[in-house]
PDB file of C-alpha atoms in Angstrom:
ATOM      1  CA  MET A 312      16.195  16.636 -38.473  1.00  0.00           C
ATOM      2  CA  ALA A 313      16.836  19.507 -40.895  1.00  0.00           C
ATOM      3  CA  ILE A 314      14.402  21.694 -38.935  1.00  0.00           C
ATOM      4  CA  ILE A 315      16.308  21.070 -35.686  1.00  0.00           C
ATOM      5  CA  ALA A 316      19.660  21.782 -37.354  1.00  0.00           C
ATOM      6  CA  GLY A 317      18.293  25.005 -38.857  1.00  0.00           C
ATOM      7  CA  THR A 318      16.887  26.113 -35.505  1.00  0.00           C
ATOM      8  CA  LEU A 319      20.208  25.429 -33.777  1.00  0.00           C
ATOM      9  CA  LEU A 320      22.080  27.359 -36.474  1.00  0.00           C
ATOM     10  CA  ILE A 321      19.791  30.381 -36.057  1.00  0.00           C
ATOM     11  CA  ALA A 322      20.141  30.214 -32.258  1.00  0.00           C
ATOM     12  CA  ALA A 323      23.921  29.992 -32.519  1.00  0.00           C
ATOM     13  CA  MET A 324      24.004  33.045 -34.781  1.00  0.00           C
ATOM     14  CA  THR A 325      21.849  35.197 -32.474  1.00  0.00           C
ATOM     15  CA  VAL A 326      23.564  34.386 -29.169  1.00  0.00           C
ATOM     16  CA  PRO A 327      26.947  35.968 -30.073  1.00  0.00           C
ATOM     17  CA  CYS A 328      25.159  39.070 -31.403  1.00  0.00           C
ATOM     18  CA  ALA A 329      23.245  39.538 -28.145  1.00  0.00           C
ATOM     19  CA  ALA A 330      26.423  39.056 -26.136  1.00  0.00           C
ATOM     20  CA  ALA A 331      28.256  41.586 -28.291  1.00  0.00           C
ATOM     21  CA  GLU A 332      25.494  44.191 -27.773  1.00  0.00           C
ATOM     22  CA  THR A 333      25.664  43.726 -24.004  1.00  0.00           C
ATOM     23  CA  ALA A 334      29.450  44.058 -24.003  1.00  0.00           C
ATOM     24  CA  ALA A 335      29.343  47.186 -26.201  1.00  0.00           C
ATOM     25  CA  ARG A 336      26.956  48.994 -23.853  1.00  0.00           C
ATOM     26  CA  PRO A 337      28.929  50.510 -20.968  1.00  0.00           C
ATOM     27  CA  ALA A 338      27.910  49.509 -17.447  1.00  0.00           C
ATOM     28  CA  SER A 339      28.375  53.097 -16.320  1.00  0.00           C
ATOM     29  CA  GLY A 340      30.064  56.307 -17.256  1.00  0.00           C
ATOM     30  CA  ASP A 341      29.657  59.870 -18.368  1.00  0.00           C
ATOM     31  CA  MET A 342      27.517  60.593 -21.396  1.00  0.00           C
ATOM     32  CA  THR A 343      29.051  62.455 -24.301  1.00  0.00           C
ATOM     33  CA  THR A 344      25.752  64.016 -25.409  1.00  0.00           C
ATOM     34  CA  ALA A 345      23.462  65.829 -22.994  1.00  0.00           C
ATOM     35  CA  PRO A 346      20.130  63.971 -22.836  1.00  0.00           C
ATOM     36  CA  ALA A 347      17.178  66.036 -24.073  1.00  0.00           C
ATOM     37  CA  GLU A 348      15.051  65.127 -21.047  1.00  0.00           C
ATOM     38  CA  ILE A 349      17.231  67.215 -18.691  1.00  0.00           C
ATOM     39  CA  LEU A 350      17.807  70.258 -20.892  1.00  0.00           C
ATOM     40  CA  GLY A 351      16.155  73.534 -19.965  1.00  0.00           C
ATOM     41  CA  ALA A 352      15.058  75.112 -16.702  1.00  0.00           C
ATOM     42  CA  TRP A 353      14.005  73.350 -13.492  1.00  0.00           C
ATOM     43  CA  LYS A 354      12.426  75.053 -10.473  1.00  0.00           C
ATOM     44  CA  MET A 355      12.588  73.818  -6.893  1.00  0.00           C
ATOM     45  CA  VAL A 356       9.064  72.934  -5.773  1.00  0.00           C
ATOM     46  CA  GLY A 357       9.718  71.516  -2.307  1.00  0.00           C
ATOM     47  CA  GLU A 358      11.305  68.687  -0.386  1.00  0.00           C
ATOM     48  CA  LYS A 359      10.746  64.964  -0.050  1.00  0.00           C
ATOM     49  CA  CYS A 360      12.029  63.392   3.171  1.00  0.00           C
ATOM     50  CA  GLU A 361      13.036  60.020   4.506  1.00  0.00           C
ATOM     51  CA  GLU A 362      10.438  58.369   6.744  1.00  0.00           C
ATOM     52  CA  GLY A 363      10.271  60.093  10.123  1.00  0.00           C
ATOM     53  CA  GLU A 364      11.638  63.406   8.835  1.00  0.00           C
ATOM     54  CA  THR A 365       9.573  66.537   8.208  1.00  0.00           C
ATOM     55  CA  PRO A 366      10.129  68.696   5.113  1.00  0.00           C
ATOM     56  CA  GLY A 367      10.913  72.362   5.636  1.00  0.00           C
ATOM     57  CA  THR A 368       8.047  74.812   5.222  1.00  0.00           C
ATOM     58  CA  ARG A 369      10.126  77.684   3.836  1.00  0.00           C
ATOM     59  CA  GLN A 370       9.820  77.975   0.072  1.00  0.00           C
ATOM     60  CA  ILE A 371      13.291  78.451  -1.426  1.00  0.00           C
ATOM     61  CA  ASN A 372      13.498  80.269  -4.739  1.00  0.00           C
ATOM     62  CA  ALA A 373      15.884  78.038  -6.705  1.00  0.00           C
ATOM     63  CA  LEU A 374      16.165  77.544 -10.454  1.00  0.00           C
ATOM     64  CA  ILE A 375      18.662  75.486 -12.427  1.00  0.00           C
ATOM     65  CA  ARG A 376      19.144  75.457 -16.185  1.00  0.00           C
ATOM     66  CA  PHE A 377      21.016  72.743 -18.069  1.00  0.00           C
ATOM     67  CA  ASP A 378      22.404  73.599 -21.514  1.00  0.00           C
ATOM     68  CA  ARG A 379      23.284  71.263 -24.384  1.00  0.00           C
ATOM     69  CA  ASP A 380      27.016  72.104 -24.060  1.00  0.00           C
ATOM     70  CA  PHE A 381      27.103  70.686 -20.480  1.00  0.00           C
ATOM     71  CA  GLY A 382      26.946  74.147 -18.947  1.00  0.00           C
ATOM     72  CA  TYR A 383      24.566  74.977 -16.108  1.00  0.00           C
ATOM     73  CA  GLU A 384      23.303  78.082 -14.339  1.00  0.00           C
ATOM     74  CA  LEU A 385      22.023  77.750 -10.767  1.00  0.00           C
ATOM     75  CA  THR A 386      20.198  80.643  -9.113  1.00  0.00           C
ATOM     76  CA  VAL A 387      19.300  80.351  -5.416  1.00  0.00           C
ATOM     77  CA  GLU A 388      17.625  83.287  -3.672  1.00  0.00           C
ATOM     78  CA  GLY A 389      19.151  85.737  -6.172  1.00  0.00           C
ATOM     79  CA  TRP A 390      22.683  84.293  -6.116  1.00  0.00           C
ATOM     80  CA  THR A 391      23.801  82.825  -9.443  1.00  0.00           C
ATOM     81  CA  SER A 392      26.584  80.378 -10.147  1.00  0.00           C
ATOM     82  CA  ARG A 393      27.640  78.854 -13.443  1.00  0.00           C
ATOM     83  CA  GLY A 394      29.730  75.881 -14.345  1.00  0.00           C
ATOM     84  CA  LYS A 395      29.815  72.513 -16.047  1.00  0.00           C
ATOM     85  CA  TYR A 396      27.881  69.365 -15.281  1.00  0.00           C
ATOM     86  CA  ARG A 397      28.322  65.667 -15.997  1.00  0.00           C
ATOM     87  CA  VAL A 398      25.618  63.123 -16.742  1.00  0.00           C
ATOM     88  CA  GLY A 399      26.033  59.438 -16.036  1.00  0.00           C
ATOM     89  CA  GLN A 400      23.934  56.382 -15.590  1.00  0.00           C
ATOM     90  CA  LEU A 401      24.521  53.009 -14.043  1.00  0.00           C
ATOM     91  CA  ARG A 402      22.704  50.147 -15.681  1.00  0.00           C
ATOM     92  CA  ASP A 403      19.038  50.067 -14.519  1.00  0.00           C
ATOM     93  CA  SER A 404      19.441  53.309 -12.515  1.00  0.00           C
ATOM     94  CA  PRO A 405      18.150  56.842 -13.071  1.00  0.00           C
ATOM     95  CA  LEU A 406      20.205  59.465 -14.864  1.00  0.00           C
ATOM     96  CA  THR A 407      22.559  61.221 -12.460  1.00  0.00           C
ATOM     97  CA  ILE A 408      23.623  64.825 -13.024  1.00  0.00           C
ATOM     98  CA  GLN A 409      26.575  66.186 -11.064  1.00  0.00           C
ATOM     99  CA  LEU A 410      27.515  69.850 -10.951  1.00  0.00           C
ATOM    100  CA  SER A 411      31.274  69.666 -11.383  1.00  0.00           C
ATOM    101  CA  ASP A 412      32.338  72.563  -9.185  1.00  0.00           C
ATOM    102  CA  SER A 413      29.798  72.238  -6.367  1.00  0.00           C
ATOM    103  CA  LEU A 414      29.401  68.448  -5.924  1.00  0.00           C
ATOM    104  CA  TYR A 415      25.600  68.743  -6.027  1.00  0.00           C
ATOM    105  CA  GLU A 416      24.051  65.625  -7.537  1.00  0.00           C
ATOM    106  CA  PHE A 417      20.598  65.236  -9.041  1.00  0.00           C
ATOM    107  CA  ASP A 418      18.744  62.071 -10.045  1.00  0.00           C
ATOM    108  CA  LEU A 419      16.082  62.168 -12.742  1.00  0.00           C
ATOM    109  CA  VAL A 420      13.201  60.209 -11.170  1.00  0.00           C
ATOM    110  CA  ASP A 421       9.703  60.111 -12.672  1.00  0.00           C
ATOM    111  CA  GLY A 422      10.259  63.305 -14.651  1.00  0.00           C
ATOM    112  CA  ARG A 423      11.541  65.247 -11.634  1.00  0.00           C
ATOM    113  CA  LEU A 424      15.042  66.089 -10.450  1.00  0.00           C
ATOM    114  CA  GLU A 425      15.849  64.994  -6.907  1.00  0.00           C
ATOM    115  CA  ASN A 426      18.855  66.376  -5.013  1.00  0.00           C
ATOM    116  CA  TRP A 427      19.724  64.142  -2.038  1.00  0.00           C
ATOM    117  CA  SER A 428      23.452  64.786  -1.670  1.00  0.00           C
ATOM    118  CA  GLU A 429      26.430  67.057  -2.032  1.00  0.00           C
ATOM    119  CA  GLY A 430      29.502  64.883  -2.467  1.00  0.00           C
ATOM    120  CA  ASP A 431      29.620  62.418   0.431  1.00  0.00           C
ATOM    121  CA  ALA A 432      27.052  64.376   2.468  1.00  0.00           C
ATOM    122  CA  VAL A 433      23.618  62.746   2.135  1.00  0.00           C
ATOM    123  CA  PHE A 434      20.545  64.789   3.078  1.00  0.00           C
ATOM    124  CA  LEU A 435      17.570  63.433   5.064  1.00  0.00           C
ATOM    125  CA  CYS A 436      15.286  65.548   2.899  1.00  0.00           C
ATOM    126  CA  GLY A 437      15.823  65.771  -0.837  1.00  0.00           C
ATOM    127  CA  ARG A 438      15.137  68.902  -2.824  1.00  0.00           C
ATOM    128  CA  ILE A 439      12.646  68.326  -5.624  1.00  0.00           C
ATOM    129  CA  PHE A 440      12.791  70.220  -8.930  1.00  0.00           C
ATOM    130  CA  GLU A 441      10.172  70.185 -11.669  1.00  0.00           C
ATOM    131  CA  ARG A 442      10.443  71.518 -15.180  1.00  0.00           C
ATOM    132  CA  ALA A 443       9.903  75.288 -15.256  1.00  0.00           C
ATOM    133  CA  GLY A 444       7.987  77.007 -18.033  1.00  0.00           C
ATOM    134  CA  ASP A 445      10.731  78.213 -20.389  1.00  0.00           C
TER     135      ASP A 445
END
């Protein structure tokens, strides 16, 4: 009987703690510290398309760099733009990076950045970026 009471007491003590941890973790939102796995330079390596679509054959020279202070620099075919970015994550989803002043969004999927949208416009072929040698 004492063993059952002790087991129930331990279970009762751990359940509120687990519930409190779940409640303390936000379901979504912007991160206040830039995650290390996105920092640095990323180079566009090609496109990945929805089924039935064909990726473009033209190689676009695009490079994006994410800094620790939430600043970015995007260079596409010699044109450079700079601004701020936000990083967020929904529970059980990849990290999402949004360039504040251009509406470009990137998802970090399997160590690569995928760009499938600009604001509400969703692309049939996503641009794929891999880490560039810094």
